[in-house]
mmCIF file of C-alpha atoms in Angstrom:
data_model
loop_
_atom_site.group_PDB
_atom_site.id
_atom_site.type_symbol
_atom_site.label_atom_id
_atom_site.label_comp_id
_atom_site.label_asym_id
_atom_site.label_seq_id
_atom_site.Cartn_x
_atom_site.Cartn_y
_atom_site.Cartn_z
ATOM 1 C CA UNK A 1 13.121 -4.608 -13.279
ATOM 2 C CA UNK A 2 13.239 -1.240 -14.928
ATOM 3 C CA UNK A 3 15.594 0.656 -16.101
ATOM 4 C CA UNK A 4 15.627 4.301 -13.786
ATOM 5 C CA UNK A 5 16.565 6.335 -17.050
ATOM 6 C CA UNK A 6 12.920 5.741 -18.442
ATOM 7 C CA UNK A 7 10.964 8.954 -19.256
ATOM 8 C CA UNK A 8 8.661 10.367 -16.581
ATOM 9 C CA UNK A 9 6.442 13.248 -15.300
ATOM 10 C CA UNK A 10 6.627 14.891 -12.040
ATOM 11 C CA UNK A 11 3.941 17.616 -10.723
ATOM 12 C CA UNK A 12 2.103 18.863 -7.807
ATOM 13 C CA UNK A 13 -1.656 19.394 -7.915
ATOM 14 C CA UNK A 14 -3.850 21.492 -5.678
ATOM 15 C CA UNK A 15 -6.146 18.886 -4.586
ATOM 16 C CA UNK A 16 -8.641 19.969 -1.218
ATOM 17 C CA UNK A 17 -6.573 23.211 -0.479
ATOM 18 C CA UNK A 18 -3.250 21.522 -0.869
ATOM 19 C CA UNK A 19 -0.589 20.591 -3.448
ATOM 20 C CA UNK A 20 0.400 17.051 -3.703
ATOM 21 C CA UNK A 21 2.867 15.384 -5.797
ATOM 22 C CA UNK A 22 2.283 12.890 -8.703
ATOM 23 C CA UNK A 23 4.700 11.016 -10.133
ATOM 24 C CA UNK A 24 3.965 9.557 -13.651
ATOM 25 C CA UNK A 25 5.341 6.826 -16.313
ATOM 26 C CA UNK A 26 3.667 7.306 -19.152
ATOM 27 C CA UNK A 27 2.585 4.108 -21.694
ATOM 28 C CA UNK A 28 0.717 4.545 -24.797
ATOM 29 C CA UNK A 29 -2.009 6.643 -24.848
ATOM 30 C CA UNK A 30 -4.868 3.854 -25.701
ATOM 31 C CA UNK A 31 -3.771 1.679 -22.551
ATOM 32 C CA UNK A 32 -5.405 2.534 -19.141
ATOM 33 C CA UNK A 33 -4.448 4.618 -16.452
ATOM 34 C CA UNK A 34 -3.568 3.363 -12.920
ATOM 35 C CA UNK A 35 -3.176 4.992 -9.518
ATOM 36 C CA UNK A 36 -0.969 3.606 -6.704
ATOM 37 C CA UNK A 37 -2.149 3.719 -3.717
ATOM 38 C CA UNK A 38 1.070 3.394 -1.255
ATOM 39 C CA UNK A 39 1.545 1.924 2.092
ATOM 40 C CA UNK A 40 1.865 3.586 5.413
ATOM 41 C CA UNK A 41 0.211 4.908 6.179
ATOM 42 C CA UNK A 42 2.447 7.696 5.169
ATOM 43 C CA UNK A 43 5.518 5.565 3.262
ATOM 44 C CA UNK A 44 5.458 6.661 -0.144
ATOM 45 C CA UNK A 45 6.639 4.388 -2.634
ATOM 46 C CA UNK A 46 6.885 6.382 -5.554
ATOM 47 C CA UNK A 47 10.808 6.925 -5.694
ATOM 48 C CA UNK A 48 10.726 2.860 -6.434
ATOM 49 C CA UNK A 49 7.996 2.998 -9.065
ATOM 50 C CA UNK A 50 11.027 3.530 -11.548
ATOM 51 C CA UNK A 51 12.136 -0.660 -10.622
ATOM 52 C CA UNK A 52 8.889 -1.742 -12.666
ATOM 53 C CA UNK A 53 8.572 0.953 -15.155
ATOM 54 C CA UNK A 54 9.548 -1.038 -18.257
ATOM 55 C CA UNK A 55 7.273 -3.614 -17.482
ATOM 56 C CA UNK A 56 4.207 -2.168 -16.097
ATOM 57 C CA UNK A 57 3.925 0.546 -18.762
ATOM 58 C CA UNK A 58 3.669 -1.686 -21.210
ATOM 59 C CA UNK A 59 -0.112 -2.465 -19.436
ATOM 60 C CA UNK A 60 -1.042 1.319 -18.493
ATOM 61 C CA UNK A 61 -0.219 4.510 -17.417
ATOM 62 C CA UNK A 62 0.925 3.858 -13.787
ATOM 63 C CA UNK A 63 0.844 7.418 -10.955
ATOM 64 C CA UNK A 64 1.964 7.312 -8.180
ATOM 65 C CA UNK A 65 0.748 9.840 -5.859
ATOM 66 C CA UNK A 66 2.106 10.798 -2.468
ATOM 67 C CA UNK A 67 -0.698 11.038 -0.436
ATOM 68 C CA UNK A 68 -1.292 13.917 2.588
ATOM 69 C CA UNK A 69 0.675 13.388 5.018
ATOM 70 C CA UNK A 70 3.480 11.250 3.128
ATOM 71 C CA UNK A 71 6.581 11.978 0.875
ATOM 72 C CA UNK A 72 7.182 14.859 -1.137
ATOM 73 C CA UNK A 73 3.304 16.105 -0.326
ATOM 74 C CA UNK A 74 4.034 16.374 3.628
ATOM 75 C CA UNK A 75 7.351 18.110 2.372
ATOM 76 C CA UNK A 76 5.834 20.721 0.279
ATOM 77 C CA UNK A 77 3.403 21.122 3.274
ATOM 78 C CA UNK A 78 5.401 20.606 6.443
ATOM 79 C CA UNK A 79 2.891 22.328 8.552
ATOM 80 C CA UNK A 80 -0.442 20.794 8.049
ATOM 81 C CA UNK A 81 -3.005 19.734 10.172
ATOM 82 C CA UNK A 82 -2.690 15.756 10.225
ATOM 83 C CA UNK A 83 -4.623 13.886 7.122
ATOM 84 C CA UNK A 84 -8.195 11.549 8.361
ATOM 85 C CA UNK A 85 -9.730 9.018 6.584
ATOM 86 C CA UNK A 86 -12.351 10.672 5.497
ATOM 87 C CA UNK A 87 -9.753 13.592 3.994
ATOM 88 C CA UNK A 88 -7.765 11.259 2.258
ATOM 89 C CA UNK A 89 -10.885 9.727 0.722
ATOM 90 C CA UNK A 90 -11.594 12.635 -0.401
ATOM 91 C CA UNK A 91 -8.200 13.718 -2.147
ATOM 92 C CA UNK A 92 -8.400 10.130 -3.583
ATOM 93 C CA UNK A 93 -11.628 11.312 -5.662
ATOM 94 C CA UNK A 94 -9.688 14.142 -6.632
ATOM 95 C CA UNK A 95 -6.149 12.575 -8.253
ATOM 96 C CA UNK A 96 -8.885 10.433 -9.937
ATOM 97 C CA UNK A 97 -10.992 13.468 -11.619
ATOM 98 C CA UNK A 98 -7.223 15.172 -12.452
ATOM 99 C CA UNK A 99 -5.917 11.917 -14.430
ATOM 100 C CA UNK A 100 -9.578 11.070 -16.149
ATOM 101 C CA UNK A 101 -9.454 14.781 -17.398
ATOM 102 C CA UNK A 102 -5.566 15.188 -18.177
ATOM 103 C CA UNK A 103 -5.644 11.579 -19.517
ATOM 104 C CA UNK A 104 -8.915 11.930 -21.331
ATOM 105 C CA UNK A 105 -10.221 8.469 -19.323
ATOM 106 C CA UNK A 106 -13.574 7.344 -18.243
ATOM 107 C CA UNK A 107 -12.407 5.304 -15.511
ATOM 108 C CA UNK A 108 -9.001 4.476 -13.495
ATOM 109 C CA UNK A 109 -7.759 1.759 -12.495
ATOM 110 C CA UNK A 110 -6.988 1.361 -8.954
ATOM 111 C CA UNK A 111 -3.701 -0.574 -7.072
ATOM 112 C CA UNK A 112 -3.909 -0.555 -3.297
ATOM 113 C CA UNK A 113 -0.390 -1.781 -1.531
ATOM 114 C CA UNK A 114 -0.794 -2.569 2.353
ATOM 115 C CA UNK A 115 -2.144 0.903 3.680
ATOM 116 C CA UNK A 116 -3.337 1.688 0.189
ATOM 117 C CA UNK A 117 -5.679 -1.528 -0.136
ATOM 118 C CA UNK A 118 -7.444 0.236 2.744
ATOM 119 C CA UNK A 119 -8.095 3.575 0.998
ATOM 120 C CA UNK A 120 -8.241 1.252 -2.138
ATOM 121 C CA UNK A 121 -11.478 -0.584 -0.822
ATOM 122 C CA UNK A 122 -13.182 2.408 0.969
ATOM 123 C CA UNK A 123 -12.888 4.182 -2.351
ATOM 124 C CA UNK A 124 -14.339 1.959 -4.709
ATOM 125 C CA UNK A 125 -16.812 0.752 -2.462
ATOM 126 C CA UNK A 126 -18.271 4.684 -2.307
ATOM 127 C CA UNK A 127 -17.103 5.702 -6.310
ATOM 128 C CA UNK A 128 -17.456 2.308 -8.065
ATOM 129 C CA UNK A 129 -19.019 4.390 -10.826
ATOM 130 C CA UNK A 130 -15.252 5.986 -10.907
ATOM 131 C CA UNK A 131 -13.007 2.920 -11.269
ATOM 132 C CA UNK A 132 -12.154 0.043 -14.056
ATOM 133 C CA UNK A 133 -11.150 -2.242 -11.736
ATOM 134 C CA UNK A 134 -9.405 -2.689 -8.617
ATOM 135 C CA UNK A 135 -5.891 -4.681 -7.401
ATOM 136 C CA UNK A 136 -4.916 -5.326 -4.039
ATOM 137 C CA UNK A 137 -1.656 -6.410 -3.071
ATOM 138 C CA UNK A 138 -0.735 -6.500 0.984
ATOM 139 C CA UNK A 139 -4.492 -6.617 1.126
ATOM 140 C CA UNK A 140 -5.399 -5.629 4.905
ATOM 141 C CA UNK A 141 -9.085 -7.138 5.605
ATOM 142 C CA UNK A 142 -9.409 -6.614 9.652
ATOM 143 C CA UNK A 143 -6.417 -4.880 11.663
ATOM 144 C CA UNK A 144 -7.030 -6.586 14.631
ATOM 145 C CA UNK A 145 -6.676 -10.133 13.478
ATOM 146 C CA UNK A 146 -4.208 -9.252 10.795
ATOM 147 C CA UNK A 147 -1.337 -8.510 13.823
ATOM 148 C CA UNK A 148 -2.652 -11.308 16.347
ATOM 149 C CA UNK A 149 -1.962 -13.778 12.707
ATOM 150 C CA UNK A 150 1.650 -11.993 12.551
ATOM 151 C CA UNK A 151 2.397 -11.815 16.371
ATOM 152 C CA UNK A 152 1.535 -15.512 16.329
ATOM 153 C CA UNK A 153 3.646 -16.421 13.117
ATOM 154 C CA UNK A 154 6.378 -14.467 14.690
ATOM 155 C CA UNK A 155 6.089 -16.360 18.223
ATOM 156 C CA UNK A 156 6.273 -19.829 16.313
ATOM 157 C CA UNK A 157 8.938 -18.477 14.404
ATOM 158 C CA UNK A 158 10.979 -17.232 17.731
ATOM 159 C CA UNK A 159 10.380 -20.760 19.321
ATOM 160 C CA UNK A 160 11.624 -23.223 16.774
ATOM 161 C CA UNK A 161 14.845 -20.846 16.546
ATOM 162 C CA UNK A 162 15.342 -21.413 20.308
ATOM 163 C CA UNK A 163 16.871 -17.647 20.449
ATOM 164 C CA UNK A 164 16.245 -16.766 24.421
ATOM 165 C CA UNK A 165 16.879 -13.534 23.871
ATOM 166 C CA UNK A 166 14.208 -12.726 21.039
ATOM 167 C CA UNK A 167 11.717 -14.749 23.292
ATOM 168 C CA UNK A 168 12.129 -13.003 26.623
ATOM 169 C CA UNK A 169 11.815 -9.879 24.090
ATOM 170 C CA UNK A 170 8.885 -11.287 22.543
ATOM 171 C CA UNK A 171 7.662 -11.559 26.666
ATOM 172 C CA UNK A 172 8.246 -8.314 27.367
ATOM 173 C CA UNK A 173 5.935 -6.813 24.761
ATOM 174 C CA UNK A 174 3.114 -7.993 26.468
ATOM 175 C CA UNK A 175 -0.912 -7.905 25.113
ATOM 176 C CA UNK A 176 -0.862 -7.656 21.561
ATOM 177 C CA UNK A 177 -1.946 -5.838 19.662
ATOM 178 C CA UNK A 178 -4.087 -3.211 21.515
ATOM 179 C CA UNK A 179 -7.479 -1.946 20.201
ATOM 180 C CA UNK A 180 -6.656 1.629 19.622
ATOM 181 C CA UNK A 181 -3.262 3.747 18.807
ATOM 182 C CA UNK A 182 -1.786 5.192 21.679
ATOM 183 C CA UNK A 183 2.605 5.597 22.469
ATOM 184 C CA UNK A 184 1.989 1.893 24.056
ATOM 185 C CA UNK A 185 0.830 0.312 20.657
ATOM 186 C CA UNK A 186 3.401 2.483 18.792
ATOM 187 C CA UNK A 187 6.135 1.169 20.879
ATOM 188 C CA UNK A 188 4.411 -2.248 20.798
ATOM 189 C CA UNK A 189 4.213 -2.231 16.814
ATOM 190 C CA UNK A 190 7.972 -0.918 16.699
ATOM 191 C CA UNK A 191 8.910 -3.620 18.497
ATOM 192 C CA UNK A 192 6.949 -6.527 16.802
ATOM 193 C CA UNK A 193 7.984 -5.356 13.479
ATOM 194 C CA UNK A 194 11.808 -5.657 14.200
ATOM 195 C CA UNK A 195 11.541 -8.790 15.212
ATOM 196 C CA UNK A 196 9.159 -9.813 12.275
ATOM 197 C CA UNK A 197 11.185 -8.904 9.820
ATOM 198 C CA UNK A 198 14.714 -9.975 11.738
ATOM 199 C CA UNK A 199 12.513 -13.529 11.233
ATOM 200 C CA UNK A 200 11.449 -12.515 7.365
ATOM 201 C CA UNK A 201 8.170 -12.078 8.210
ATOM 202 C CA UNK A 202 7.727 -8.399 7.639
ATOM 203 C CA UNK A 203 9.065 -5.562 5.490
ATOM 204 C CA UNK A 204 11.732 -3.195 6.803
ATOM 205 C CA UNK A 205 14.198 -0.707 5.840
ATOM 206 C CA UNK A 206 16.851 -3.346 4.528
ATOM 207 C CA UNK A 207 20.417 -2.116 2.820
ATOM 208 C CA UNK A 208 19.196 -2.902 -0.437
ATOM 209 C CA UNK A 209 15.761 -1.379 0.117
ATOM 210 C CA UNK A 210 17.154 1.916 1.088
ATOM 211 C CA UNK A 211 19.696 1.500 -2.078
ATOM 212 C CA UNK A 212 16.833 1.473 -4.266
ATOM 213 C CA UNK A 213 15.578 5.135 -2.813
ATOM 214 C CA UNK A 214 18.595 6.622 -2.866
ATOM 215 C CA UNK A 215 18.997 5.622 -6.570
ATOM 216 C CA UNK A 216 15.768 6.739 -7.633
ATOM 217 C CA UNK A 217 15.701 9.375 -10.276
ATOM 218 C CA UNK A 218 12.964 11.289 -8.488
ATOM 219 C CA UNK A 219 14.338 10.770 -4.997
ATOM 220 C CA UNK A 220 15.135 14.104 -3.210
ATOM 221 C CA UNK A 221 16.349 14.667 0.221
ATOM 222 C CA UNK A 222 13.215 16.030 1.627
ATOM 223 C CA UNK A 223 12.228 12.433 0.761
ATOM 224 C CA UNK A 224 14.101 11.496 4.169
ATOM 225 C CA UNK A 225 12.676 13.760 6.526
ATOM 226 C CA UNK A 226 9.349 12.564 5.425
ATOM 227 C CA UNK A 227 9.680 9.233 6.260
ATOM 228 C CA UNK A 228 11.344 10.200 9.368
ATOM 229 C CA UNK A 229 7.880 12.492 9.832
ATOM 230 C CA UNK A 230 5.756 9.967 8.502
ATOM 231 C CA UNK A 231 4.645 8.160 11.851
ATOM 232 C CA UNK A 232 3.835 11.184 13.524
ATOM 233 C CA UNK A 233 2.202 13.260 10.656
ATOM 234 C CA UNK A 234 -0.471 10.301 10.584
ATOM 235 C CA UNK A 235 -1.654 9.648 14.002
ATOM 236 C CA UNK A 236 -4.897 9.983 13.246
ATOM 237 C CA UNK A 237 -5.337 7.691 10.376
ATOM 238 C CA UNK A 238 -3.505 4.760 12.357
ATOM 239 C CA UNK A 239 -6.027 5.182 15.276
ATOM 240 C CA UNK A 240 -8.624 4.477 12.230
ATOM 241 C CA UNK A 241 -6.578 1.836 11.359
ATOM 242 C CA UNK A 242 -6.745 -0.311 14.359
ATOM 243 C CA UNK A 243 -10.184 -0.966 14.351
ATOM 244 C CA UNK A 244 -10.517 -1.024 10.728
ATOM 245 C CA UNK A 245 -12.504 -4.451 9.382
ATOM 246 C CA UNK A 246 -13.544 -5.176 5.810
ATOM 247 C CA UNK A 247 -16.208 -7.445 7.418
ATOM 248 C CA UNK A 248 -18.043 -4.537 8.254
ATOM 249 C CA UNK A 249 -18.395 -2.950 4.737
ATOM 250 C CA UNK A 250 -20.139 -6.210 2.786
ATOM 251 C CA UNK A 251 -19.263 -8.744 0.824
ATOM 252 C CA UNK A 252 -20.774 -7.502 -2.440
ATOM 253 C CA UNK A 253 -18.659 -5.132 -5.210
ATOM 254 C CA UNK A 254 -19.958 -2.964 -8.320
ATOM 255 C CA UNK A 255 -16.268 -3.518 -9.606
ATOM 256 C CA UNK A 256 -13.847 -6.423 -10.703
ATOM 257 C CA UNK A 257 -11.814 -6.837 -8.066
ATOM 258 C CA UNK A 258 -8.267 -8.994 -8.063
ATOM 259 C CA UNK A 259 -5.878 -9.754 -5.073
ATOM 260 C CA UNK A 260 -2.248 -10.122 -5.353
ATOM 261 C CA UNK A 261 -0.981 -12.543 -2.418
ATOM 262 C CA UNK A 262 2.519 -12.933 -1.261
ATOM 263 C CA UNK A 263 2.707 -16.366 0.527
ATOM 264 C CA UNK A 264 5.106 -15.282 3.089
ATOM 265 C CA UNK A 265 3.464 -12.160 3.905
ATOM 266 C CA UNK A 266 2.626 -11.863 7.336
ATOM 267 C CA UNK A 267 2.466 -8.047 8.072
ATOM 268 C CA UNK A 268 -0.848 -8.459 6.330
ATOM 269 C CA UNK A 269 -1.530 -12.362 6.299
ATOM 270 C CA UNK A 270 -2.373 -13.533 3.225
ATOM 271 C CA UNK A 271 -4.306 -16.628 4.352
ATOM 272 C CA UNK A 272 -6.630 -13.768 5.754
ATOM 273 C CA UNK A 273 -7.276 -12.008 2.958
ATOM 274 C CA UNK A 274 -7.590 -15.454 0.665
ATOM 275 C CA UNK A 275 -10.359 -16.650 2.797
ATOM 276 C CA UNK A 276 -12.174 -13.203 2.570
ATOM 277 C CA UNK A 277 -11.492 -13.082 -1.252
ATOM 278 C CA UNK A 278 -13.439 -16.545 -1.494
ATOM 279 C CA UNK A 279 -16.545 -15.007 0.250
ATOM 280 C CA UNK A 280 -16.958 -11.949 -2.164
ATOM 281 C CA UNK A 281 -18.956 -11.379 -5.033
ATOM 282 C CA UNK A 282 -17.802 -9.094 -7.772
ATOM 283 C CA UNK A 283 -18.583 -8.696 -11.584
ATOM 284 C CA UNK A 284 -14.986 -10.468 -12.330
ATOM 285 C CA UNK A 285 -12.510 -11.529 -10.228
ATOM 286 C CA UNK A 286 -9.307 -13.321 -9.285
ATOM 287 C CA UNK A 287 -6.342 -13.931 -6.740
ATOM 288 C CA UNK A 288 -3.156 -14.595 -7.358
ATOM 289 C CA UNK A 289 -0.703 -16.215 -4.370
ATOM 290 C CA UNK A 290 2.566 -15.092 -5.182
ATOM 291 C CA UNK A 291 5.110 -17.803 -4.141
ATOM 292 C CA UNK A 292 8.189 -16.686 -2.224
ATOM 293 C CA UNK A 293 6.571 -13.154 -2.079
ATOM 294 C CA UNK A 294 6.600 -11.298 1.046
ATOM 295 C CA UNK A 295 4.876 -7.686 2.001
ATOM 296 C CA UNK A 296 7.005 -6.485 -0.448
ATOM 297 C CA UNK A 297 5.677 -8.802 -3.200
ATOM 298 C CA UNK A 298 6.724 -6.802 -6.562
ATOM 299 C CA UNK A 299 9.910 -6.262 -4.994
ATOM 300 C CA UNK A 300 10.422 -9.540 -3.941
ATOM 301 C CA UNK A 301 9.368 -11.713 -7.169
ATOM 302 C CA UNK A 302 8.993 -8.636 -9.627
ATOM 303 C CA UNK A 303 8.369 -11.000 -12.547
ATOM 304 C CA UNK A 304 5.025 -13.219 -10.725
ATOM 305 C CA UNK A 305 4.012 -9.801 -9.785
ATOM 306 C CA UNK A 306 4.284 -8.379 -13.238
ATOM 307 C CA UNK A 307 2.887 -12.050 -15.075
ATOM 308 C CA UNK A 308 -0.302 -11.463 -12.771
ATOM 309 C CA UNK A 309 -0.888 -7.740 -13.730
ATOM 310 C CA UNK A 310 -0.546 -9.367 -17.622
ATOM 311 C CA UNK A 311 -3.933 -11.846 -16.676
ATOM 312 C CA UNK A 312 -5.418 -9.123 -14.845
ATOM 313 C CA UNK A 313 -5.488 -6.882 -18.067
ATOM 314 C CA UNK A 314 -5.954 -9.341 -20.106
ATOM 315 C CA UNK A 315 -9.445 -9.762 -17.750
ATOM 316 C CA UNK A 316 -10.941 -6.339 -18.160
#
C-alpha cells in the first residue's frame, strides 16, 4: 500500500450550481485519467485513496471525487436540497468534461465501487462516447436480489454458528428486504448489516478502517459529520436504489467493460454479478474474482486488486 506522504491535488469545482471536491494523485502525464466513483451512497472514500497511491499511479491519473451529498462536498454545502439520480448523473458528466479539459484527455476512465458501479453503469451506458473503459468492483446488478443473496448468506452463516441470540435477532427483523426505502428498511438494513459484517460478510466501520481515515493526509474533521450526515442527506437516491436492476438497461455496451469480484463479498454478491458479466456483450472485456476479497476488495487483498488493474491496462 501507499505511502500517505505522496504528492497530491485538492480542489473544489463548481459543477451544476455547486462546488464539489476532487481529490487527485497525479501519474505521468501520457498515462490515462481515472475517476472513482465511491460507495454510499454518500461514503466517500477519497481520504483512503492515499493506501494505493504508489501503485495505482503508476497506471493513471486516479480522482477521486466526493459526490453531492457525500464528504467534503455535503460539508462545503451543508444545506442543500438532497442529490437524485438523475442530478448526480449529471454532475458525473461534468467532473468528466473538467478532467478531459484540465488533463488535456479524450476520454476517462471510469471505476465504480459498490454505490459507484451504479452511477458507473448508468453513465456509460448514456455517455459511452465519453469513457475509455469502465471497472466495476462491488458491482451491484439488481438491489432486490443482491440483499435477499446476503440476508440468506447471513442466515446460513447465523445457523451453523448455533448463536441463539443472533438468530432470534435475525427473527426479529422480519421480511427482508422491502421494495422501497422507508425508516422500516433503514432500520431493517442497519440491522442486517451489523450482523453481516459481525459474520464477515459485509463492510463496516472496523478499528483499523477508521485508523486509515483518521491518518489520511486529506482527512479533515468535517469529514466526520459527513458520514454521520451521509444516510440522511441521500434519501432520495436510496429509494432509487431499491428497485434499481441492471436487467432492465440491456445486455449490450459501446465500452470495454471489466469486473473486479471479491469472493467473499456478500453486501453485493459476487456470484450475482459473475453470472450477469457472462451474459454481456462489450467491445473487450474481463472479470477478475478476487480470492479472500470482501466488499472492501482493494483494501482487503490490495496487491490482486492492483495485479488486475495491471491486465486491465494492459487491455485497452
Amino acid at each position: 500500500m501507499g505511502k500517505k506522504t505522496r504528492a497530491y491535488t485538492e480542489e473544489y469545482v463548481k459543477i451544476n450550481g455547486q462546488e464539489q471536491y476532487l481529490l487527485a494523485y497525479p501519474a505521468e502525464e501520457e498515462l490515462p485519467v481515472a475517476l472513482f466513483l465511491h460507495g454510499g451512497p454518500g461514503s466517500s472514500e477519497a481520504d483512503i485513496a492515499y493506501l494505493f497511491a504508489d501503485t495505482w499511479s503508476t497506471l493513471f491519473t486516479v480522482v477521486h471525487w466526493d459526490q453531492r451529498g457525500a464528504g467534503k462536498t455535503l460539508a462545503r454545502n451543508p444545506k442543500a436540497k438532497k442529490p437524485t439520480v438523475q442530478q448526480l448523473l449529471h454532475d458525473t458528466y461534468q467532473v468528466v468534461q473538467h478532467l478531459k479539459e484540465k488533463y488535456n484527455k479524450e476520454k476517462i476512465l471510469i471505476i465504480g465501487h459498490s454505490w459507484g458501479t451504479v452511477l458507473g453503469t448508468l453513465f456509460i451506458k448514456e455517455y459511452p462516447e465519453e469513457v475509455l473503459a469502465y471497472i466495476g468492483a462491488g458491482q451491484v446488478i439488481d438491489m432486490q436480489e443482491n440483499e435477499r443473496t446476503g440476508y440468506e448468506a447471513l442466515k446460513k452463516s447465523i445457523l451453523r454458528a448455533g448463536n441463539q441470540k443472533d438468530i432470534k435477532a435475525l427473527g426479529a427483523i422480519g421480511t427482508y428486504p422491502l421494495k422501497e426505502f422507508n425508516k422500516d428498511m433503514e432500520r431493517k438494513i442497519m440491522k442486517v448489516r451489523k450482523l453481516q459484517q459481525k459474520y464477515k460478510l459485509a463492510a463496516g466501520a472496523t478499528p483499523k478502517l477508521i485508523m486509515y481515515y483518521l491518518k489520511s493526509p486529506a482527512f479533515r474533521f468535517c469529514d466526520i459529520t459527513s458520514m454521520i450526515k451521509a444516510a440522511d442527506s441521500n434519501t432520495e437516491v436510496m429509494d432509487f436504489l431499491m428497485t434499481y436492476s441492471l436487467y432492465h438497461l440491456g445486455r449490450n455496451y459501446d465500452v470495454p467493460i471489466f469486473y473486479l469480484l471479491g469472493d467473499r463479498d456478500y453486501q453485493t454478491p459476487y456470484k450475482i454479478a459473475e453470472k450477469y458479466f457472462d451474459t454481456i456483450n462489450a467491445p473487450c472485456k474481463e472479470k477478475f474474482i478476487l480470492k479472500g476479497a470482501g466488499h472492501m476488495s482493494m483494501l482487503d487483498t490490495p496487491d490482486s486488486f492492483y495485479q488486475a488493474l495491471q491486465t486491465v491496462m494492459t487491455m485497452l
